[in-house]
CSV table of C-alpha atoms in Angstrom, one decimal:
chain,number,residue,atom,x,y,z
X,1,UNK,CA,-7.8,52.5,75.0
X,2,UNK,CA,-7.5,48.6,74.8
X,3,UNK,CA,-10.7,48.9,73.2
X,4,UNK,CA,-9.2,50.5,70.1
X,5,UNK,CA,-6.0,49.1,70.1
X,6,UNK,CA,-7.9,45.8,69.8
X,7,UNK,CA,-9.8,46.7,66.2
X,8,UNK,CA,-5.9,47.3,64.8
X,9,UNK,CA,-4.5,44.0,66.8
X,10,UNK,CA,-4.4,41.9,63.5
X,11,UNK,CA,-2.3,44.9,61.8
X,12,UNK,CA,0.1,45.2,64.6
X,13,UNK,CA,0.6,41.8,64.9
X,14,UNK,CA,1.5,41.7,61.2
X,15,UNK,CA,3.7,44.3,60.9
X,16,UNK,CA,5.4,43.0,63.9
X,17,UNK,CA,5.8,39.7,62.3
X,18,UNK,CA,7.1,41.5,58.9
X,19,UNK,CA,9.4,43.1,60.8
X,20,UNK,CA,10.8,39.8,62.4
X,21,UNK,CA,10.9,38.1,59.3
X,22,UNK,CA,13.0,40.7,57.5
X,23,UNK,CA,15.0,41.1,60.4
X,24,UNK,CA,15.6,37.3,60.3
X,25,UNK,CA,16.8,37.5,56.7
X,26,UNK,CA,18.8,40.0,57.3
X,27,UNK,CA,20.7,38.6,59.9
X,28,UNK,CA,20.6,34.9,58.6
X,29,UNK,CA,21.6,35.9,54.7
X,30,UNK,CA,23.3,39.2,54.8
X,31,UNK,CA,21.8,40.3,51.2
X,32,UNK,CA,23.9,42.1,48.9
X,33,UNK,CA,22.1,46.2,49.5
X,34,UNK,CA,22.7,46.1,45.6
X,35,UNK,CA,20.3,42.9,45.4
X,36,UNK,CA,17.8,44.6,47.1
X,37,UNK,CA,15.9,46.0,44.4
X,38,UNK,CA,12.8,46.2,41.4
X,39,UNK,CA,15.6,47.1,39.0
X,40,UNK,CA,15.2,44.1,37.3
X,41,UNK,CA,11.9,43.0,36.0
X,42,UNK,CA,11.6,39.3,36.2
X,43,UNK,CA,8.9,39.1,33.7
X,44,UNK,CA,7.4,35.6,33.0
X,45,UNK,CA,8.8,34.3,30.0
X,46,UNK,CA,10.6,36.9,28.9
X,47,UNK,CA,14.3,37.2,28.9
X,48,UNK,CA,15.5,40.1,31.0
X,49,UNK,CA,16.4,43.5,29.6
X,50,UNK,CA,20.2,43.2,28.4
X,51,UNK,CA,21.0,47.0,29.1
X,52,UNK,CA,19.1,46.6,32.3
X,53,UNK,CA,21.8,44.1,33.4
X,54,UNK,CA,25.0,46.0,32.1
X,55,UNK,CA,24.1,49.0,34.6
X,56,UNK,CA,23.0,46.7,37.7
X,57,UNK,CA,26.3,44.2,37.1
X,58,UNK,CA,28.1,47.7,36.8
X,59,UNK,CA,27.0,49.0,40.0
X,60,UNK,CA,27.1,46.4,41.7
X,61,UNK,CA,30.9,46.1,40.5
X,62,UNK,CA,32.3,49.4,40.7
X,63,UNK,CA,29.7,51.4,43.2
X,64,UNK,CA,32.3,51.2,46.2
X,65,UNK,CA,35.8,51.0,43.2
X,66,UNK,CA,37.4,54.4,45.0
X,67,UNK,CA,37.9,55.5,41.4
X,68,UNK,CA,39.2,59.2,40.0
X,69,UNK,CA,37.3,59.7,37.3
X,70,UNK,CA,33.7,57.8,36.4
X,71,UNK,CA,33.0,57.7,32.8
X,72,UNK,CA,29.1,57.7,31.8
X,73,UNK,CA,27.0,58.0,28.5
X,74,UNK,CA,25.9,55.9,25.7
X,75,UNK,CA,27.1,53.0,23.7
X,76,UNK,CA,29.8,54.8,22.3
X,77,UNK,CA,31.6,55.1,25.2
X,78,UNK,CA,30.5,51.2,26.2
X,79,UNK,CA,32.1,50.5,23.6
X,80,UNK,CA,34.4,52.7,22.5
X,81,UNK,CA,36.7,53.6,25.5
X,82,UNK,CA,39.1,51.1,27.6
X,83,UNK,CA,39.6,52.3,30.9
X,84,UNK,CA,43.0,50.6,31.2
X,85,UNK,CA,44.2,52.3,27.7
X,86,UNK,CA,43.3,55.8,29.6
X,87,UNK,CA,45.0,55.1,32.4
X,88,UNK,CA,48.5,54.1,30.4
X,89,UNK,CA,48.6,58.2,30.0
X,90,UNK,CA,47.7,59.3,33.6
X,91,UNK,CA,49.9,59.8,36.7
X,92,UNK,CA,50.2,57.5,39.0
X,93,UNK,CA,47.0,57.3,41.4
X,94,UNK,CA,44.4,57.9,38.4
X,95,UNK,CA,41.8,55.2,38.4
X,96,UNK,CA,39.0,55.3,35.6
X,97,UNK,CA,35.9,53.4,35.7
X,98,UNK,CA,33.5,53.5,32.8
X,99,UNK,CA,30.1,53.3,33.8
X,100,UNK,CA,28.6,53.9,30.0
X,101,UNK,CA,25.7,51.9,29.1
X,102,UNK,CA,23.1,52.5,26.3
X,103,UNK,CA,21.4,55.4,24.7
X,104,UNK,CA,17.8,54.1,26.4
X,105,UNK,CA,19.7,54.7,29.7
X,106,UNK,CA,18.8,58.3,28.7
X,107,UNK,CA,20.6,61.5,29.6
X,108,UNK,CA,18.9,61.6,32.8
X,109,UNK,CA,20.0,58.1,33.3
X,110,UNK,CA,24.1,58.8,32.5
X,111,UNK,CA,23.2,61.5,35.2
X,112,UNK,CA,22.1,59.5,37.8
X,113,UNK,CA,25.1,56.7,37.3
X,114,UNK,CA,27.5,59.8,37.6
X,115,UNK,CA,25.6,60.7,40.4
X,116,UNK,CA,25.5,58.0,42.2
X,117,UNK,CA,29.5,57.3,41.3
X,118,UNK,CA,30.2,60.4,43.1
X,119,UNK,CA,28.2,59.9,46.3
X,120,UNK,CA,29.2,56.4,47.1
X,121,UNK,CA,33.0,57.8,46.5
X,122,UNK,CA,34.5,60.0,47.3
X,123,UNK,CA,37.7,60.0,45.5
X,124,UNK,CA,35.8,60.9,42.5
X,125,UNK,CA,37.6,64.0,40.6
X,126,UNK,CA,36.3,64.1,37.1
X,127,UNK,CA,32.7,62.8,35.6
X,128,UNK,CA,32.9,62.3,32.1
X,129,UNK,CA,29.9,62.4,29.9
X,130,UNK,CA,30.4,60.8,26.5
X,131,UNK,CA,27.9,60.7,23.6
X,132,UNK,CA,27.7,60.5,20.3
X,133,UNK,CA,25.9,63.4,18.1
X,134,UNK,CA,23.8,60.8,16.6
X,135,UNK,CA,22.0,60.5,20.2
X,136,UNK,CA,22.1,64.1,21.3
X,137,UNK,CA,19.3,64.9,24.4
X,138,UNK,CA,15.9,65.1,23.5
X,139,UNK,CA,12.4,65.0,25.6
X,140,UNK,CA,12.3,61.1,25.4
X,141,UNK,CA,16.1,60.5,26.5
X,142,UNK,CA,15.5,63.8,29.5
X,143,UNK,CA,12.5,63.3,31.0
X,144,UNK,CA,9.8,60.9,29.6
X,145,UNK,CA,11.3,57.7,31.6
X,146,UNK,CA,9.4,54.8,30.0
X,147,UNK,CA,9.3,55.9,26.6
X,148,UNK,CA,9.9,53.7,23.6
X,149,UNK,CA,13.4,54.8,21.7
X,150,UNK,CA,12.9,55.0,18.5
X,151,UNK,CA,9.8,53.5,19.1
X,152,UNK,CA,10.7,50.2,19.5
X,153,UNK,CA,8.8,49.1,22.6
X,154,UNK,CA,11.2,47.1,23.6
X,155,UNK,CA,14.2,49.5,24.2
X,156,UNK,CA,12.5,51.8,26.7
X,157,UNK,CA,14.5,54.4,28.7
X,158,UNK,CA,15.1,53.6,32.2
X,159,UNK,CA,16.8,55.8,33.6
X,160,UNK,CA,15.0,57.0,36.6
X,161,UNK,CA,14.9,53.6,37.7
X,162,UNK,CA,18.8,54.3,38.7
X,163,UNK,CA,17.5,56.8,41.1
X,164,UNK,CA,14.6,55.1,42.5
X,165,UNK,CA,16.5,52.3,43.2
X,166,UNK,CA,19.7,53.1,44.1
X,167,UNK,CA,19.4,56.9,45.5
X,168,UNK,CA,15.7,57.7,46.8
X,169,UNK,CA,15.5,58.8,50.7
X,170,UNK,CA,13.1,55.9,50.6
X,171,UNK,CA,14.8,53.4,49.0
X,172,UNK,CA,16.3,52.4,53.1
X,173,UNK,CA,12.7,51.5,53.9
X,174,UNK,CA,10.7,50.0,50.9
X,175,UNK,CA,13.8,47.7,49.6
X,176,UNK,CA,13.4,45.2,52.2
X,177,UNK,CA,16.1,42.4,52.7
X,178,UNK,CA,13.6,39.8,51.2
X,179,UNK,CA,14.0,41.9,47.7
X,180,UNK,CA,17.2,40.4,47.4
X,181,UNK,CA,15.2,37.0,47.1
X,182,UNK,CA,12.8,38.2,44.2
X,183,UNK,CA,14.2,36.1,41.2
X,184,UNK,CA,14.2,32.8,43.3
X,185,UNK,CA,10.8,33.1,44.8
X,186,UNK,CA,9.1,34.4,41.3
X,187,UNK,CA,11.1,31.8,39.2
X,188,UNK,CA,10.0,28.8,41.5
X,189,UNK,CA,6.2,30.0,41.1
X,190,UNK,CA,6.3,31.2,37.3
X,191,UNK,CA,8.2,27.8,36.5
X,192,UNK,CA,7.2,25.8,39.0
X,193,UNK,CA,10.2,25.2,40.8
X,194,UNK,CA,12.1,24.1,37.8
X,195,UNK,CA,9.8,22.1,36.0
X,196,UNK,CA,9.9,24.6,33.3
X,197,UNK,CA,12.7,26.3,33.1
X,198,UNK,CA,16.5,26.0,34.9
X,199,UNK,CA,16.6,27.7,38.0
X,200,UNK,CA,20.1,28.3,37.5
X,201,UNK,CA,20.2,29.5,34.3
X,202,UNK,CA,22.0,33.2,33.6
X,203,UNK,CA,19.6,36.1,33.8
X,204,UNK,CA,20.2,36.4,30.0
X,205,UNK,CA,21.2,33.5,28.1
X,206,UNK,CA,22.9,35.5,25.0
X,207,UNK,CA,26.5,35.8,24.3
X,208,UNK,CA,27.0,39.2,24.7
X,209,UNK,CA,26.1,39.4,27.9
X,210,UNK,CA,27.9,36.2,28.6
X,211,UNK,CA,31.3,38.0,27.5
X,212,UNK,CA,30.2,40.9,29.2
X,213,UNK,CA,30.3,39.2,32.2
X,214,UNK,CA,33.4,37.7,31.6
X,215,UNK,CA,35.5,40.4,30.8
X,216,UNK,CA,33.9,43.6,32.7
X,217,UNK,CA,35.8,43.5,36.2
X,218,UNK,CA,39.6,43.4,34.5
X,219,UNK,CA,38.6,46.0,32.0
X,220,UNK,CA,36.7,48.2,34.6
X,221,UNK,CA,33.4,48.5,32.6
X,222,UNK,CA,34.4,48.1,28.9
X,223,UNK,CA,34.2,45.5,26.7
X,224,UNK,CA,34.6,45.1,22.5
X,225,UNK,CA,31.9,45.7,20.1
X,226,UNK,CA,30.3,42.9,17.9
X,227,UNK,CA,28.2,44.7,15.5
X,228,UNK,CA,26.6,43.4,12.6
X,229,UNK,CA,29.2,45.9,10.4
X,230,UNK,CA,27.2,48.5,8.2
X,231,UNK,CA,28.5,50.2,5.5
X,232,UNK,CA,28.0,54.3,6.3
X,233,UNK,CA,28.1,57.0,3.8
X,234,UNK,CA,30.3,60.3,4.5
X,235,UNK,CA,27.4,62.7,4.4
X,236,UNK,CA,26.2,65.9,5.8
X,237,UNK,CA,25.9,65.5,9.7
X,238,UNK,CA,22.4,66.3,10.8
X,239,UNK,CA,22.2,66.6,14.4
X,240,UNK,CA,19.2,67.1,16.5
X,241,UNK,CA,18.7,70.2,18.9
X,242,UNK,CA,15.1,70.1,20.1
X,243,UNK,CA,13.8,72.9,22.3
X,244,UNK,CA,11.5,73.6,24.7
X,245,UNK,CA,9.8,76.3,26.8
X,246,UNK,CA,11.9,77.1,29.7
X,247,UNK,CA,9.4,78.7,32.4
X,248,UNK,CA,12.0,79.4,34.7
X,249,UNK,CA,13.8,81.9,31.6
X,250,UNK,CA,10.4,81.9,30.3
X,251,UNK,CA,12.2,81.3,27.1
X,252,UNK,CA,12.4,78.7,24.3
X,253,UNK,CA,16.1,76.3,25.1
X,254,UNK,CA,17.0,73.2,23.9
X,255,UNK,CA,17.6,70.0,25.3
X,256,UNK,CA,21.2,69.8,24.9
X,257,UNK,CA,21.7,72.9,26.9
X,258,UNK,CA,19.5,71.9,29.5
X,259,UNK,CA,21.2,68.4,29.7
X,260,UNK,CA,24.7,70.0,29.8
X,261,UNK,CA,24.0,73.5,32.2
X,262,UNK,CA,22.5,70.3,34.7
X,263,UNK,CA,25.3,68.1,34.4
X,264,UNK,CA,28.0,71.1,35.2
X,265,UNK,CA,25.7,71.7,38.6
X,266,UNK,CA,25.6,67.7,38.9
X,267,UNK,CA,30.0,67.8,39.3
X,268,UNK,CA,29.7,71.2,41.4
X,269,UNK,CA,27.4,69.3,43.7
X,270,UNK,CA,30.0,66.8,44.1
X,271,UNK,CA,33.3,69.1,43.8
X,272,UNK,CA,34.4,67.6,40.7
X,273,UNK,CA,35.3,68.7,37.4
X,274,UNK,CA,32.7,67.9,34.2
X,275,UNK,CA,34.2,66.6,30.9
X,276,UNK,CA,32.2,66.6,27.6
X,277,UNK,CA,33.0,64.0,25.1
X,278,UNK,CA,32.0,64.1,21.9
X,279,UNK,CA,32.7,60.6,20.1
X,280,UNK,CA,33.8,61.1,16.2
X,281,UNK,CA,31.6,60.0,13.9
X,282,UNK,CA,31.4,59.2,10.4
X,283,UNK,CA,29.2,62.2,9.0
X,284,UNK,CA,31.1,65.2,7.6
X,285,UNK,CA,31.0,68.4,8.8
X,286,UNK,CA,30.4,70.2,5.4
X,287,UNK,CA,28.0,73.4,4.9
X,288,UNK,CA,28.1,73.0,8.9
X,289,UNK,CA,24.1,73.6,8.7
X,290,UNK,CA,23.2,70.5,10.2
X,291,UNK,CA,25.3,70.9,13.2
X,292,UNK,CA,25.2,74.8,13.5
X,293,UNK,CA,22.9,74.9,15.9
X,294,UNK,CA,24.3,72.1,18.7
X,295,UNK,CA,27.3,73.7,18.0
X,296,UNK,CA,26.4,77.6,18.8
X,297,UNK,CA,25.3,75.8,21.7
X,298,UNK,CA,28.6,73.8,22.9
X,299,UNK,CA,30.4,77.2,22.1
X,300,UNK,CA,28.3,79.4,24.6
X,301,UNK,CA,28.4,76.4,27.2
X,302,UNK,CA,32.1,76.3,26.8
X,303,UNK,CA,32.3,80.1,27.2
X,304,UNK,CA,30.2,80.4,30.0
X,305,UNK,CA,31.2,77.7,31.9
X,306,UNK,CA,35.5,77.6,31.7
X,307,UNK,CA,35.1,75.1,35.3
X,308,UNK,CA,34.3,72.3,32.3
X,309,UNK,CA,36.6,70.7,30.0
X,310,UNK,CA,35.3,70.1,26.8
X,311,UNK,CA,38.7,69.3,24.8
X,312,UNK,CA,36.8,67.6,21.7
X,313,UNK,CA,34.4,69.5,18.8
X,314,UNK,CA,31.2,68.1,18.5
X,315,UNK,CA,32.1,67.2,14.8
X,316,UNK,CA,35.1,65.6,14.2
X,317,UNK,CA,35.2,63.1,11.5
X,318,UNK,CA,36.9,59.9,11.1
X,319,UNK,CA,36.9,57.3,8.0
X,320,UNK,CA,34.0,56.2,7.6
X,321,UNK,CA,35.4,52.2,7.8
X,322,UNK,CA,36.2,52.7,11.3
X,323,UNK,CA,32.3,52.4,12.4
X,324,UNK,CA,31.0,49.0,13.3
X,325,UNK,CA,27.5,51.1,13.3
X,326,UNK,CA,26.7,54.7,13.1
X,327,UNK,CA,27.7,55.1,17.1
X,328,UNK,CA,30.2,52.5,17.2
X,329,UNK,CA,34.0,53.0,16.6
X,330,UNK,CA,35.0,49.6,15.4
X,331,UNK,CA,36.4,47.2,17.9
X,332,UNK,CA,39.9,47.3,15.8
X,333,UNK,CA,40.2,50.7,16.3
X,334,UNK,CA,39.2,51.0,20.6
X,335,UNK,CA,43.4,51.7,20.9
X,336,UNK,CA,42.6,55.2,18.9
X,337,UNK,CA,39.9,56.1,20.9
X,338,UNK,CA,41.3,55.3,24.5
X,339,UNK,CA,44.7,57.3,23.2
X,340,UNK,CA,42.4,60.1,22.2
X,341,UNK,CA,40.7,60.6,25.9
X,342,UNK,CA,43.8,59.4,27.6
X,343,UNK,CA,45.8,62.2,26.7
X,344,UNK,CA,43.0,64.9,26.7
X,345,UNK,CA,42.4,63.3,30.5
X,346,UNK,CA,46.1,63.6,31.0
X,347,UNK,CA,46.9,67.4,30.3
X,348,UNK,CA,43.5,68.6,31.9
X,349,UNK,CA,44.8,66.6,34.9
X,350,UNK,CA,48.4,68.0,34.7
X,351,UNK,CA,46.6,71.4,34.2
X,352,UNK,CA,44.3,71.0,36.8
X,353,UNK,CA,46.7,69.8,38.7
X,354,UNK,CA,45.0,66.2,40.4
């Protein structure tokens, strides 16, 4: 027996002295469990991924918040929808965080932040998910994490990442305390402790971000838009409804249903009621044949599941003047927006009843 313990006696003895060393950093630095993750990619040279940052900062903010209803989705709703202007119209006790990020989250992404809202609290009554048409669910934004949107290969979805670094059974044994360390240690051997580059300087040096983290906390997880302003025509509204082959219906279904049948299990799971916002947009309904078919679908979703609230169409036009960008209400106009959800939020709670 000592024999063959004696060919493994280097690997014990390291795996006892890993174990002593992260339990020495453990107790010694108390990392933050947020900290303790490959969410962030560190890569030399290379400024970190801005969207990347919104959702950790979020978590890391709002994860433990005790909130009523957790808002998640694209930029729209980024953008587009102060918590504390939603609140003004609920009772007294209603607490909204908005947890919306980016469109290369992906759908599967808004899922897991909603997700793991519910979880880690649970106060949670009402997940919202809010989108614009112009990004409805497609194979790319539902399951092909890592893709290129739009192919630009630098806005990649990422939206598993949520899960695998903030929800997998194994995240308890593979994010080690030292994790929490990662930037320090890689910045002092990319740049040489310094020499090249401030070890001190923000994650992302851009001003966006900047104001983002200065605002974020005392709005709850919004903050204004500052788009470059386009000029959009009032046309047609084209909206995408890919399908695929469902093998468990053994029938052809789109995405959007998919994305909205999971998302209804998603606040079942957690006993909470799912809302579906649709943010306006600037496209016209007209004929109605570019949006026929997403809409069919929102209509049978509605009818067959009456547990969600879905108190918006999926086309509902506003001047075209109000857009910053295609998905972007202007930041002039976030009062609407916020008065629109806040008293949709407020009858289906006085319905509802909490």
């Amino acid at each position: 027996m000592s024999l063959f313990i004696s060919h493994f006696r280097s690997w014990i003895f390291a795996a006892a002295l890993f174990v002593v060393l992260e339990a020495t950093v453990w107790l010694v630095a108390h990392p933050n469990w947020f900290d303790r993750t490959n969410f962030l990619e560190f890569s030399f040279a290379h400024d970190e991924t801005p969207q990347r940052l919104f959702v950790l900062e979020k978590i890391k903010a709002f994860a433990s918040s005790s909130p009523t209803i957790v808002q998640s989705g694209d930029s729209s709703g980024f953008y587009g929808i102060d918590p504390r202007i939603v609140t003004a119209h609920l009772p007294a006790g209603q607490s909204f965080i908005n947890m919306s990020c980016c469109a290369n989250l992906g759908f599967r992404g808004y899922y897991n932040l909603l997700d793991l809202m519910a979880s880690q609290n649970g106060s949670v009554r009402y997940l919202i998910l809010h989108f614009t048409p112009y990004t409805m669910p497609r194979p790319e934004m539902w399951e092909s994490d890592g893709a290129a949107l739009w192919g630009v290969p630098d806005v990649k979805v990422f939206g598993d990442a949520v899960y695998q670094d903030f929800m997998s059974p194994w995240r308890a044994l593979l994010h080690v305390p030292s994790l929490a360390f990662r930037r320090q240690v890689t910045d002092r051997i990319y740049y040489l402790n310094g020499t090249f580059n401030r070890l001190d300087r923000p994650l992302l040096n851009n001003e966006n971000y900047l104001e983002f983290l200065r605002i974020f906390r005392d709005t709850k997880g919004w903050m204004p838009e500052t788009d470059v302003r386009q000029v959009l025509p009032a046309t047609e509204c084209e909206v995408s409804t890919p399908t695929f082959f469902d093998v468990r219906t053994m029938a052809s279904k789109t995405y959007l249903e998919d994305v909205l049948e999971s998302y209804a299990r998603l606040a079942k799971r957690h006993d909470a009621t799912l809302v579906v916002v649709f943010q306006p947009v600037a496209c016209t309904l007209g004929t109605g044949r570019g949006s026929d078919t997403a809409r069919k679908v929102v209509a049978r979703f509605t009818q067959n599941h009456p547990d969600v609230e879905v108190p918006f169409p999926l086309i509902e036009t506003w001047p075209a003047d109000m857009f910053s960008v295609p998905a972007h209400v202007r930041h002039e106009y976030t009062d609407r927006l916020g008065n629109r959800l806040g008293e949709a939020m407020a009858e289906i709670v006085r319905r509802r009843g909490s």
